[in-house]
């Protein structure tokens, strides 16, 4: 891999940008963005996994899902179909929320862009 020289500093460009981005990720704005992402992703993931693994647990250890929901359809089928709906809803919510995170990341990057270009 060829490293380009930065004419301003006569240092490898790759090393200079690495240290600048290290500085950027230590800023309060960036740390706040990471905290907001964690506050969204962790509860969403926990909810999804609990919902997802409840089906096999209920199916193995209880008789709740064997009861008829409507007609000849049992609650197991209803719960399983709800999982498909949940995947699409979680995906949609994640995409919409990540768009906001992307906007925040671009704002942070543009605010510190002058320092990164030096």
XYZ file of C-alpha atoms in Angstrom:
118
model
C 0.000 0.000 0.000
C 1.442 3.327 -1.035
C 1.121 6.156 1.448
C 0.631 9.610 -0.030
C 2.622 12.469 1.433
C 0.835 15.435 2.918
C 2.665 18.466 1.576
C 1.711 20.699 4.513
C 3.209 18.509 7.192
C 5.564 16.252 5.207
C 4.118 13.304 7.147
C 2.183 10.356 5.829
C -1.404 11.470 5.227
C -2.778 8.240 6.652
C -1.158 8.755 10.071
C -2.195 12.419 10.257
C -5.841 11.683 9.487
C -5.855 8.804 11.952
C -4.787 11.042 14.807
C -7.274 13.743 13.778
C -10.148 11.262 13.706
C -9.007 9.907 17.059
C -9.321 13.445 18.370
C -12.737 13.812 16.716
C -14.178 10.686 18.345
C -13.106 12.003 21.741
C -15.176 15.174 21.417
C -18.282 15.649 23.504
C -20.528 15.875 20.443
C -19.353 12.532 19.100
C -19.593 10.859 22.517
C -23.150 12.188 22.867
C -24.052 10.713 19.473
C -22.627 7.324 20.468
C -24.582 7.459 23.747
C -27.835 8.217 21.895
C -27.198 5.306 19.528
C -26.587 2.959 22.463
C -29.749 4.177 24.200
C -31.691 3.175 21.092
C -29.931 0.016 19.925
C -29.507 -1.815 23.237
C -33.169 -1.693 24.397
C -34.366 -2.472 20.853
C -32.055 -5.498 20.662
C -33.060 -6.756 24.098
C -36.754 -6.429 23.247
C -36.266 -8.238 19.937
C -34.325 -11.146 21.442
C -36.770 -11.553 24.332
C -39.714 -11.539 21.926
C -37.945 -13.895 19.505
C -36.867 -16.487 22.100
C -40.175 -16.410 23.980
C -41.826 -18.492 21.224
C -39.676 -21.607 21.644
C -39.720 -21.268 25.430
C -43.516 -21.018 25.517
C -43.836 -23.838 22.997
C -41.641 -26.228 24.974
C -42.563 -25.436 28.564
C -46.228 -24.347 28.442
C -49.505 -25.208 26.742
C -50.479 -21.581 26.094
C -49.649 -21.658 22.400
C -51.603 -24.857 21.721
C -54.947 -23.177 22.366
C -57.040 -22.049 19.433
C -56.875 -18.345 18.613
C -59.478 -18.281 15.821
C -60.844 -21.213 13.925
C -58.172 -23.883 13.546
C -55.299 -21.443 14.000
C -53.420 -21.790 17.281
C -51.631 -19.058 19.191
C -48.309 -20.565 18.087
C -49.085 -19.592 14.492
C -50.242 -16.126 15.542
C -47.091 -15.585 17.585
C -44.864 -16.859 14.769
C -46.520 -14.524 12.258
C -46.151 -11.652 14.705
C -42.407 -12.268 14.620
C -42.357 -11.531 10.881
C -44.267 -8.317 11.513
C -41.875 -7.425 14.319
C -38.827 -7.864 12.070
C -40.262 -5.471 9.492
C -41.350 -2.935 12.110
C -37.977 -3.035 13.878
C -36.213 -2.695 10.533
C -38.330 0.309 9.570
C -37.840 1.995 12.947
C -34.095 1.358 12.785
C -33.794 2.840 9.287
C -35.718 5.976 10.287
C -33.726 6.399 13.490
C -30.409 5.766 11.720
C -31.223 8.538 9.247
C -31.318 10.940 12.194
C -28.033 9.531 13.498
C -26.475 10.003 10.048
C -27.583 13.637 9.984
C -26.065 14.182 13.435
C -22.825 12.506 12.351
C -22.614 14.724 9.259
C -23.204 17.820 11.399
C -20.441 16.775 13.779
C -18.094 16.039 10.893
C -18.832 19.365 9.202
C -18.340 21.242 12.486
C -14.861 19.766 12.871
C -14.056 19.590 9.143
C -11.854 22.671 9.266
C -9.696 21.070 11.938
C -9.538 17.788 10.015
C -8.389 19.527 6.837
C -5.499 21.312 8.520
